[in-house]
Amino acid sequence: MADMQLPGEPLRIGLLLFPGFQALDAFGPLDCINVLSRTEGITLSLLSSTLDPVSTTCPEYPGSVGQEILPTHTYAAPPPLDVLLVPGGRGSRGSGPTVLAAIKFIKDTYPRLKYVITVCTGSGLAARAGVLDGKRATTNKMAWKEMMALGPEVQWVSRARWVTDGNIWTSSGVSAGIDVTLAWIGSVFGEEKAKRIADEIEYTRHDDPSCDPFAELYGL
Amino acid sequence: MADMQLPGEPLRIGLLLFPGFQALDAFGPLDCINVLSRTEGITLSLLSSTLDPVSTTCPEYPGSVGQEILPTHTYAAPPPLDVLLVPGGRGSRGSGPTVLAAIKFIKDTYPRLKYVITVCTGSGLAARAGVLDGKRATTNKMAWKEMMALGPEVQWVSRARWVTDGNIWTSSGVSAGIDVTLAWIGSVFGEEKAKRIADEIEYTRHDDPSCDPFAELYGL
């Protein structure tokens, strides 16, 4: 395969963290990456506006609970990256400074990346960064209309667990991040590796990108 | 239902964190709890030996990557808890001080809990704490023999996505934690609530506890 990762070259992966990111949007893909890194050369950076802990908690839901994750790098001093993972969540909405900083980082970093992988409303951030313009992409099905409005130049695909266009992989909501990450691992490191990780985490994959029970559920 | 949660009483949930916990063991259930807490009264504590960040990284795999999570409480000064969530992972093995502290915390806390939920090899910690003795339980299917040896008095169920016995819910490996948590939410808060969370996180559930493709895969 043309894009199989060459042995000996560590793949440098970064994930964006912003307040109000959805925990599983990040930790579904990250768990797959963690297991992958036991046998493959991987570096991982968690990037945010500052090095302060980043909470999943959403101010829109007073009294709701969350968790705090430590970033490793700031947007101002990022390491070189080959892959950028963009989670979604309530915190990806609006135009607060942490959202605008994430969008700017995607825009600035994209030209040097080998791959972008978005999960859920993370595709809204990528759309606002302009990197999805003219490309096929998908997103969270419950937030469909809101996301479409953020990317009028994007060819949104409503019935898809995930969509690949060039070097950009976009997935449907939350747990679809596990499926797109395993599919991406299959493409870059080989399908046998992806299957071994899925079996190790006892995950029943959606392995057909066009099979999307949630598009129907949400009337798309 | 006898164990439906009464409105007005927040349910106090705690999750154990120890070095080398598996990210998805914790963040699958936590994502469900985070979404649940937007509409239900929930408190959440993340407990560990100290308040230092806890890493998912496994020293057994040099060069592997991980993430650091901030605990909210120590085992020495825990809040009152109704529910204890116990993840697994490489770090749940062996008899290092952080593992023994987690086992002691489970043993000391269990008599005052309404529910225990274990994910993956977290059932090995519960078994070593003695709280599974004489009870039906399941665990990670790849680590089956190792876990069985930790609980000779446990009635291990090899073909199960999850098992309920009294107030103890044990699940199979890693992503099975999402299924057991949604099933537990269905039992305590009503099935409609569990379904809404699964739909919101676009998760295709295993909703039959006896359906276990991974038992077969690992020859059990």
CSV table of C-alpha atoms in Angstrom, one decimal:
chain,number,residue,atom,x,y,z
A,1,MET,CA,0.0,0.0,0.0
A,2,ALA,CA,1.2,3.5,-0.9
A,3,ASP,CA,0.8,4.9,2.5
A,4,MET,CA,2.1,2.1,4.7
A,5,GLN,CA,4.3,3.4,7.4
A,6,LEU,CA,8.0,2.6,6.9
A,7,PRO,CA,9.7,0.8,9.8
A,8,GLY,CA,12.2,2.8,11.8
A,9,GLU,CA,10.4,6.1,11.4
A,10,PRO,CA,8.4,7.0,14.4
A,11,LEU,CA,5.0,8.6,13.5
A,12,ARG,CA,4.5,11.8,15.4
A,13,ILE,CA,0.9,12.1,16.6
A,14,GLY,CA,-0.7,15.1,18.2
A,15,LEU,CA,-4.2,15.5,19.7
A,16,LEU,CA,-5.9,18.8,20.4
A,17,LEU,CA,-7.3,19.4,23.9
A,18,PHE,CA,-9.7,22.2,24.6
A,19,PRO,CA,-12.1,22.8,27.6
A,20,GLY,CA,-15.3,20.8,27.1
A,21,PHE,CA,-13.9,18.2,24.7
A,22,GLN,CA,-15.8,14.9,24.9
A,23,ALA,CA,-13.9,12.3,26.9
A,24,LEU,CA,-14.5,9.4,24.6
A,25,ASP,CA,-13.9,11.4,21.4
A,26,ALA,CA,-10.3,11.6,22.6
A,27,PHE,CA,-9.8,8.5,24.6
A,28,GLY,CA,-11.3,6.0,22.1
A,29,PRO,CA,-8.7,6.9,19.5
A,30,LEU,CA,-6.0,7.4,22.2
A,31,ASP,CA,-6.5,3.9,23.6
A,32,CYS,CA,-6.0,2.5,20.2
A,33,ILE,CA,-2.8,4.6,19.8
A,34,ASN,CA,-1.6,3.6,23.2
A,35,VAL,CA,-1.9,-0.1,22.3
A,36,LEU,CA,-0.4,0.5,18.9
A,37,SER,CA,2.7,2.2,20.5
A,38,ARG,CA,3.6,-1.0,22.3
A,39,THR,CA,4.8,-2.4,19.0
A,40,GLU,CA,5.2,0.5,16.6
A,41,GLY,CA,7.3,3.7,16.8
A,42,ILE,CA,4.9,6.4,17.9
A,43,THR,CA,5.3,9.7,19.7
A,44,LEU,CA,2.3,11.4,21.2
A,45,SER,CA,1.7,15.1,22.1
A,46,LEU,CA,-1.4,16.5,23.7
A,47,LEU,CA,-1.7,20.2,22.6
A,48,SER,CA,-3.7,23.0,24.2
A,49,SER,CA,-3.6,26.8,24.7
A,50,THR,CA,-1.6,26.4,27.9
A,51,LEU,CA,-0.1,23.6,29.9
A,52,ASP,CA,-2.9,23.8,32.6
A,53,PRO,CA,-5.0,20.7,33.0
A,54,VAL,CA,-7.9,20.6,30.5
A,55,SER,CA,-11.3,19.6,31.7
A,56,THR,CA,-14.1,17.8,29.8
A,57,THR,CA,-16.6,19.6,31.9
A,58,CYS,CA,-19.2,21.8,30.0
A,59,PRO,CA,-20.3,25.0,31.6
A,60,GLU,CA,-23.6,24.6,29.6
A,61,TYR,CA,-24.5,21.8,32.0
A,62,PRO,CA,-24.2,23.2,35.6
A,63,GLY,CA,-23.5,20.3,38.0
A,64,SER,CA,-22.2,18.0,35.3
A,65,VAL,CA,-19.0,16.1,36.0
A,66,GLY,CA,-15.8,15.7,34.1
A,67,GLN,CA,-12.1,14.8,34.2
A,68,GLU,CA,-8.9,16.8,33.9
A,69,ILE,CA,-6.2,15.8,31.5
A,70,LEU,CA,-2.6,17.2,31.3
A,71,PRO,CA,-1.4,18.6,28.0
A,72,THR,CA,2.2,18.1,27.0
A,73,HIS,CA,2.7,21.1,24.6
A,74,THR,CA,1.1,24.5,23.9
A,75,TYR,CA,0.0,25.6,20.4
A,76,ALA,CA,2.7,28.3,20.7
A,77,ALA,CA,5.5,25.6,21.0
A,78,PRO,CA,4.3,22.5,19.3
A,79,PRO,CA,6.6,19.6,18.3
A,80,PRO,CA,6.8,18.5,14.6
A,81,LEU,CA,3.7,16.5,13.8
A,82,ASP,CA,2.7,13.9,11.2
A,83,VAL,CA,-0.8,13.3,12.4
A,84,LEU,CA,-3.3,15.6,14.1
A,85,LEU,CA,-6.3,14.1,16.0
A,86,VAL,CA,-9.2,16.5,16.5
A,87,PRO,CA,-11.9,15.5,19.0
A,88,GLY,CA,-15.2,17.3,19.4
A,89,GLY,CA,-17.6,17.9,22.2
A,90,ARG,CA,-19.7,20.8,23.5
A,91,GLY,CA,-16.4,22.8,23.9
A,92,SER,CA,-15.8,22.8,20.2
A,93,ARG,CA,-18.8,25.1,19.6
A,94,GLY,CA,-18.9,28.9,19.8
A,95,SER,CA,-16.1,31.4,19.3
A,96,GLY,CA,-14.4,31.6,22.6
A,97,PRO,CA,-10.6,32.1,22.7
A,98,THR,CA,-9.8,28.3,23.2
A,99,VAL,CA,-12.0,27.4,20.2
A,100,LEU,CA,-10.4,30.0,18.0
A,101,ALA,CA,-6.9,29.0,19.1
A,102,ALA,CA,-7.7,25.3,18.2
A,103,ILE,CA,-9.0,26.4,14.8
A,104,LYS,CA,-5.9,28.5,14.1
A,105,PHE,CA,-3.6,25.7,15.1
A,106,ILE,CA,-5.3,23.3,12.7
A,107,LYS,CA,-5.1,25.9,9.9
A,108,ASP,CA,-1.4,26.6,10.6
A,109,THR,CA,-0.3,23.0,11.0
A,110,TYR,CA,-2.3,21.3,8.2
A,111,PRO,CA,0.1,22.0,5.3
A,112,ARG,CA,2.9,20.0,7.1
A,113,LEU,CA,0.7,17.1,8.2
A,114,LYS,CA,0.5,13.6,6.7
A,115,TYR,CA,-2.9,13.0,8.1
A,116,VAL,CA,-5.8,14.7,9.9
A,117,ILE,CA,-8.3,12.6,11.8
A,118,THR,CA,-11.4,14.3,13.3
A,119,VAL,CA,-14.0,12.8,15.6
A,120,CYS,CA,-17.6,14.0,16.1
A,121,THR,CA,-17.9,17.8,16.0
A,122,GLY,CA,-14.1,18.0,15.6
A,123,SER,CA,-14.9,18.1,11.9
A,124,GLY,CA,-16.6,21.5,12.7
A,125,LEU,CA,-13.2,22.8,13.9
A,126,ALA,CA,-11.5,21.4,10.8
A,127,ALA,CA,-14.3,23.0,8.6
A,128,ARG,CA,-13.8,26.4,10.3
A,129,ALA,CA,-10.1,26.0,9.7
A,130,GLY,CA,-10.9,25.7,6.0
A,131,VAL,CA,-9.1,22.4,5.5
A,132,LEU,CA,-12.3,20.5,4.5
A,133,ASP,CA,-13.3,22.9,1.8
A,134,GLY,CA,-14.1,21.0,-1.4
A,135,LYS,CA,-13.6,17.7,0.4
A,136,ARG,CA,-16.0,14.9,1.4
A,137,ALA,CA,-16.4,14.7,5.2
A,138,THR,CA,-18.8,13.6,7.9
A,139,THR,CA,-19.6,14.5,11.5
A,140,ASN,CA,-21.8,13.9,14.5
A,141,LYS,CA,-25.3,13.0,13.4
A,142,MET,CA,-27.2,14.7,16.2
A,143,ALA,CA,-25.3,17.9,15.5
A,144,TRP,CA,-25.7,17.5,11.7
A,145,LYS,CA,-27.3,20.8,10.7
A,146,GLU,CA,-25.2,22.9,13.0
A,147,MET,CA,-22.0,21.3,11.6
A,148,MET,CA,-23.1,21.7,8.0
A,149,ALA,CA,-23.6,25.4,8.5
A,150,LEU,CA,-20.0,25.7,9.7
A,151,GLY,CA,-18.7,24.3,6.4
A,152,PRO,CA,-20.7,25.5,3.4
A,153,GLU,CA,-17.9,24.5,1.0
A,154,VAL,CA,-17.6,21.0,2.4
A,155,GLN,CA,-19.2,18.0,0.7
A,156,TRP,CA,-20.9,16.6,3.8
A,157,VAL,CA,-21.8,12.9,3.6
A,158,SER,CA,-24.8,12.2,5.9
A,159,ARG,CA,-24.7,8.4,5.8
A,160,ALA,CA,-21.2,7.4,6.9
A,161,ARG,CA,-19.5,6.0,10.0
A,162,TRP,CA,-16.4,7.7,8.6
A,163,VAL,CA,-15.2,9.4,5.4
A,164,THR,CA,-11.7,9.5,3.8
A,165,ASP,CA,-10.8,12.2,1.4
A,166,GLY,CA,-7.1,12.5,0.5
A,167,ASN,CA,-5.2,12.7,3.9
A,168,ILE,CA,-8.3,13.7,5.9
A,169,TRP,CA,-10.3,11.1,7.9
A,170,THR,CA,-13.5,12.5,9.4
A,171,SER,CA,-15.8,10.3,11.6
A,172,SER,CA,-19.3,10.4,12.9
A,173,GLY,CA,-20.1,11.0,16.6
A,174,VAL,CA,-18.1,10.0,19.7
A,175,SER,CA,-17.5,6.3,19.6
A,176,ALA,CA,-17.1,6.4,15.8
A,177,GLY,CA,-13.7,7.8,16.7
A,178,ILE,CA,-12.6,4.3,17.6
A,179,ASP,CA,-13.7,2.9,14.2
A,180,VAL,CA,-12.0,5.7,12.2
A,181,THR,CA,-8.8,5.3,14.2
A,182,LEU,CA,-8.8,1.5,13.7
A,183,ALA,CA,-9.5,2.0,9.9
A,184,TRP,CA,-6.6,4.5,9.7
A,185,ILE,CA,-4.3,2.1,11.6
A,186,GLY,CA,-5.3,-0.6,9.1
A,187,SER,CA,-4.4,1.7,6.2
A,188,VAL,CA,-1.1,2.9,7.6
A,189,PHE,CA,0.2,-0.1,9.6
A,190,GLY,CA,-1.8,-2.9,8.0
A,191,GLU,CA,-5.1,-4.5,8.6
A,192,GLU,CA,-3.7,-7.3,10.8
A,193,LYS,CA,-2.4,-4.7,13.3
A,194,ALA,CA,-5.8,-3.0,13.4
A,195,LYS,CA,-7.6,-6.3,14.0
A,196,ARG,CA,-5.2,-7.3,16.8
A,197,ILE,CA,-5.9,-4.0,18.6
A,198,ALA,CA,-9.7,-4.3,18.2
A,199,ASP,CA,-9.5,-7.9,19.5
A,200,GLU,CA,-7.3,-6.8,22.4
A,201,ILE,CA,-9.7,-4.0,23.4
A,202,GLU,CA,-12.7,-6.4,22.8
A,203,TYR,CA,-14.2,-3.9,20.5
A,204,THR,CA,-16.9,-4.9,17.9
A,205,ARG,CA,-15.9,-2.7,15.0
A,206,HIS,CA,-18.0,-0.9,12.4
A,207,ASP,CA,-15.6,-1.9,9.6
A,208,ASP,CA,-17.9,-0.7,6.8
A,209,PRO,CA,-17.6,3.1,6.6
A,210,SER,CA,-21.0,3.4,4.9
A,211,CYS,CA,-22.9,1.5,7.6
A,212,ASP,CA,-24.3,4.2,9.8
A,213,PRO,CA,-27.3,3.3,12.0
A,214,PHE,CA,-27.2,6.7,13.6
A,215,ALA,CA,-27.9,8.6,10.3
A,216,GLU,CA,-31.2,6.8,10.1
A,217,LEU,CA,-31.9,7.3,13.8
A,218,TYR,CA,-31.5,11.1,13.4
A,219,GLY,CA,-33.5,11.2,10.2
A,220,LEU,CA,-30.7,11.9,7.8
B,1,MET,CA,-37.8,-1.4,39.6
B,2,ALA,CA,-36.4,-2.0,43.1
B,3,ASP,CA,-33.1,-0.2,42.6
B,4,MET,CA,-34.3,2.8,40.5
B,5,GLN,CA,-32.4,5.9,41.7
B,6,LEU,CA,-34.7,8.3,43.6
B,7,PRO,CA,-34.9,11.8,42.3
B,8,GLY,CA,-33.2,14.4,44.5
B,9,GLU,CA,-30.5,12.2,45.9
B,10,PRO,CA,-27.2,12.6,44.0
B,11,LEU,CA,-25.4,9.4,43.4
B,12,ARG,CA,-21.8,9.6,44.5
B,13,ILE,CA,-19.6,7.8,42.1
B,14,GLY,CA,-15.8,7.1,42.5
B,15,LEU,CA,-13.3,5.7,40.0
B,16,LEU,CA,-9.9,4.2,41.0
B,17,LEU,CA,-6.9,5.5,39.1
B,18,PHE,CA,-3.5,3.7,39.3
B,19,PRO,CA,-0.4,3.9,37.1
B,20,GLY,CA,-0.9,1.8,34.0
B,21,PHE,CA,-4.7,1.8,34.0
B,22,GLN,CA,-6.1,1.3,30.5
B,23,ALA,CA,-7.4,4.6,29.1
B,24,LEU,CA,-10.6,3.2,27.6
B,25,ASP,CA,-11.4,1.0,30.7
B,26,ALA,CA,-11.9,4.3,32.5
B,27,PHE,CA,-13.0,6.7,29.8
B,28,GLY,CA,-15.7,4.5,28.2
B,29,PRO,CA,-17.7,4.4,31.5
B,30,LEU,CA,-16.7,8.0,32.4
B,31,ASP,CA,-18.0,9.3,29.1
B,32,CYS,CA,-21.4,7.7,29.9
B,33,ILE,CA,-21.3,9.1,33.4
B,34,ASN,CA,-20.4,12.6,32.1
B,35,VAL,CA,-23.4,12.6,29.8
B,36,LEU,CA,-25.7,11.1,32.5
B,37,SER,CA,-24.6,13.9,34.8
B,38,ARG,CA,-26.1,16.5,32.5
B,39,THR,CA,-29.6,15.5,33.5
B,40,GLU,CA,-29.1,13.4,36.7
B,41,GLY,CA,-27.7,14.3,40.1
B,42,ILE,CA,-24.2,12.8,40.1
B,43,THR,CA,-20.9,13.5,41.9
B,44,LEU,CA,-17.7,12.0,40.7
B,45,SER,CA,-14.4,11.4,42.4
B,46,LEU,CA,-11.2,10.1,40.9
B,47,LEU,CA,-9.2,8.3,43.6
B,48,SER,CA,-5.6,7.4,43.8
B,49,SER,CA,-2.7,6.9,46.2
B,50,THR,CA,-1.7,10.5,45.9
B,51,LEU,CA,-3.0,13.7,44.1
B,52,ASP,CA,-0.2,13.5,41.5
B,53,PRO,CA,-1.3,13.0,37.9
B,54,VAL,CA,-1.8,9.3,37.1
B,55,SER,CA,-0.4,8.0,33.8
B,56,THR,CA,-1.8,5.2,31.6
B,57,THR,CA,1.8,4.4,30.5
B,58,CYS,CA,3.0,0.9,31.1
B,59,PRO,CA,6.7,0.5,32.0
B,60,GLU,CA,6.5,-3.1,30.5
B,61,TYR,CA,6.3,-1.4,27.1
B,62,PRO,CA,9.3,0.9,26.8
B,63,GLY,CA,8.6,3.7,24.4
B,64,SER,CA,4.8,3.3,24.5
B,65,VAL,CA,2.7,6.4,24.9
B,66,GLY,CA,0.0,7.4,27.4
B,67,GLN,CA,-1.9,10.2,29.0
B,68,GLU,CA,-1.9,11.8,32.5
B,69,ILE,CA,-5.1,12.3,34.4
B,70,LEU,CA,-5.6,14.3,37.6
B,71,PRO,CA,-7.1,12.5,40.6
B,72,THR,CA,-9.5,14.5,42.9
B,73,HIS,CA,-9.0,12.5,46.1
B,74,THR,CA,-6.6,10.1,47.8
B,75,TYR,CA,-7.4,6.7,49.2
B,76,ALA,CA,-6.5,8.2,52.6
B,77,ALA,CA,-9.2,10.9,52.4
B,78,PRO,CA,-12.0,9.6,50.2
B,79,PRO,CA,-15.5,11.2,50.0
B,80,PRO,CA,-18.5,9.0,50.9
B,81,LEU,CA,-19.3,6.8,47.9
B,82,ASP,CA,-22.3,4.9,46.6
B,83,VAL,CA,-20.7,3.4,43.5
B,84,LEU,CA,-17.1,2.3,42.8
B,85,LEU,CA,-15.8,1.9,39.3
B,86,VAL,CA,-12.7,-0.2,38.9
B,87,PRO,CA,-10.8,-0.1,35.6
B,88,GLY,CA,-8.1,-2.6,34.6
B,89,GLY,CA,-5.0,-2.5,32.5
B,90,ARG,CA,-1.4,-3.7,32.7
B,91,GLY,CA,-1.0,-1.6,35.9
B,92,SER,CA,-3.6,-3.8,37.7
B,93,ARG,CA,-1.2,-6.7,37.7
B,94,GLY,CA,1.6,-7.5,40.2
B,95,SER,CA,1.9,-6.5,43.8
B,96,GLY,CA,3.5,-3.1,43.7
B,97,PRO,CA,2.4,-0.5,46.3
B,98,THR,CA,-0.1,1.2,44.0
B,99,VAL,CA,-1.8,-2.1,43.2
B,100,LEU,CA,-2.0,-3.2,46.9
B,101,ALA,CA,-3.3,0.3,47.8
B,102,ALA,CA,-6.1,-0.1,45.2
B,103,ILE,CA,-7.0,-3.6,46.5
B,104,LYS,CA,-7.1,-2.4,50.1
B,105,PHE,CA,-9.3,0.6,49.2
B,106,ILE,CA,-11.8,-1.8,47.4
B,107,LYS,CA,-11.8,-4.1,50.5
B,108,ASP,CA,-12.3,-1.2,53.0
B,109,THR,CA,-14.9,0.6,51.0
B,110,TYR,CA,-17.1,-2.3,49.7
B,111,PRO,CA,-19.3,-2.7,52.8
B,112,ARG,CA,-20.7,0.8,52.4
B,113,LEU,CA,-21.2,0.8,48.6
B,114,LYS,CA,-24.5,0.4,46.7
B,115,TYR,CA,-22.7,-0.9,43.6
B,116,VAL,CA,-19.3,-2.0,42.3
B,117,ILE,CA,-18.6,-2.0,38.6
B,118,THR,CA,-15.4,-3.5,37.3
B,119,VAL,CA,-14.0,-3.3,33.7
B,120,CYS,CA,-11.5,-5.7,32.2
B,121,THR,CA,-8.8,-6.9,34.6
B,122,GLY,CA,-10.3,-4.6,37.2
B,123,SER,CA,-12.2,-7.7,38.3
B,124,GLY,CA,-8.8,-9.1,39.3
B,125,LEU,CA,-8.4,-6.3,41.8
B,126,ALA,CA,-11.9,-6.9,43.1
B,127,ALA,CA,-11.1,-10.6,43.3
B,128,ARG,CA,-7.9,-10.0,45.3
B,129,ALA,CA,-9.9,-7.7,47.6
B,130,GLY,CA,-12.2,-10.7,48.3
B,131,VAL,CA,-15.4,-9.0,47.3
B,132,LEU,CA,-16.1,-11.5,44.5
B,133,ASP,CA,-15.7,-14.6,46.6
B,134,GLY,CA,-18.7,-17.0,46.0
B,135,LYS,CA,-20.1,-14.6,43.3
B,136,ARG,CA,-20.5,-14.9,39.6
B,137,ALA,CA,-18.1,-12.6,37.7
B,138,THR,CA,-16.4,-12.2,34.3
B,139,THR,CA,-13.2,-10.4,33.1
B,140,ASN,CA,-10.9,-9.8,30.1
B,141,LYS,CA,-10.9,-12.8,27.8
B,142,MET,CA,-7.3,-12.5,26.7
B,143,ALA,CA,-6.2,-12.4,30.4
B,144,TRP,CA,-8.7,-15.2,31.4
B,145,LYS,CA,-6.3,-17.7,33.0
B,146,GLU,CA,-4.3,-15.1,34.8
B,147,MET,CA,-7.5,-13.6,36.3
B,148,MET,CA,-9.1,-16.9,37.2
B,149,ALA,CA,-6.0,-17.7,39.3
B,150,LEU,CA,-6.5,-14.5,41.3
B,151,GLY,CA,-9.9,-15.5,42.4
B,152,PRO,CA,-10.2,-19.3,43.1
B,153,GLU,CA,-13.4,-18.7,45.1
B,154,VAL,CA,-15.0,-16.7,42.3
B,155,GLN,CA,-17.6,-18.4,40.0
B,156,TRP,CA,-16.0,-17.1,36.8
B,157,VAL,CA,-18.3,-16.9,33.8
B,158,SER,CA,-16.3,-17.3,30.6
B,159,ARG,CA,-19.0,-16.4,28.0
B,160,ALA,CA,-20.3,-13.0,29.1
B,161,ARG,CA,-20.0,-9.4,28.0
B,162,TRP,CA,-20.9,-8.6,31.6
B,163,VAL,CA,-22.2,-10.4,34.7
B,164,THR,CA,-24.3,-9.1,37.5
B,165,ASP,CA,-24.4,-10.7,40.9
B,166,GLY,CA,-26.1,-8.8,43.7
B,167,ASN,CA,-24.6,-5.3,43.7
B,168,ILE,CA,-21.5,-6.3,41.7
B,169,TRP,CA,-21.3,-5.7,38.0
B,170,THR,CA,-18.2,-7.2,36.2
B,171,SER,CA,-17.4,-6.8,32.6
B,172,SER,CA,-15.2,-8.3,29.9
B,173,GLY,CA,-12.3,-6.5,28.4
B,174,VAL,CA,-11.8,-2.7,27.8
B,175,SER,CA,-14.7,-1.6,25.6
B,176,ALA,CA,-17.1,-3.9,27.4
B,177,GLY,CA,-16.9,-1.3,30.1
B,178,ILE,CA,-19.2,0.9,28.0
B,179,ASP,CA,-21.8,-1.9,27.7
B,180,VAL,CA,-21.8,-2.7,31.5
B,181,THR,CA,-22.1,1.0,32.4
B,182,LEU,CA,-25.0,1.5,30.0
B,183,ALA,CA,-26.7,-1.6,31.4
B,184,TRP,CA,-26.1,-0.4,34.9
B,185,ILE,CA,-27.5,3.1,34.0
B,186,GLY,CA,-30.5,1.3,32.5
B,187,SER,CA,-31.1,-0.6,35.7
B,188,VAL,CA,-30.7,2.4,38.1
B,189,PHE,CA,-32.0,5.3,36.0
B,190,GLY,CA,-34.2,3.5,33.5
B,191,GLU,CA,-33.6,2.0,30.1
B,192,GLU,CA,-34.8,5.0,28.2
B,193,LYS,CA,-31.9,7.0,29.8
B,194,ALA,CA,-29.4,4.4,28.8
B,195,LYS,CA,-30.6,4.3,25.3
B,196,ARG,CA,-30.5,8.1,25.0
B,197,ILE,CA,-26.8,8.1,26.1
B,198,ALA,CA,-25.9,5.3,23.7
B,199,ASP,CA,-27.6,7.2,20.9
B,200,GLU,CA,-25.9,10.4,21.8
B,201,ILE,CA,-22.4,8.8,21.8
B,202,GLU,CA,-23.4,6.9,18.6
B,203,TYR,CA,-22.4,3.6,20.3
B,204,THR,CA,-23.8,0.3,19.0
B,205,ARG,CA,-24.3,-1.6,22.2
B,206,HIS,CA,-23.9,-5.1,23.2
B,207,ASP,CA,-27.2,-5.3,25.1
B,208,ASP,CA,-27.2,-9.0,25.6
B,209,PRO,CA,-24.9,-9.8,28.5
B,210,SER,CA,-24.4,-13.4,27.3
B,211,CYS,CA,-23.4,-12.4,23.7
B,212,ASP,CA,-19.6,-12.5,23.8
B,213,PRO,CA,-17.7,-12.8,20.5
B,214,PHE,CA,-14.4,-12.5,22.3
B,215,ALA,CA,-14.8,-15.6,24.5
B,216,GLU,CA,-15.0,-17.6,21.2
B,217,LEU,CA,-12.0,-15.7,19.7
B,218,TYR,CA,-9.8,-16.6,22.7
B,219,GLY,CA,-11.0,-20.2,22.8
B,220,LEU,CA,-13.1,-20.1,26.0
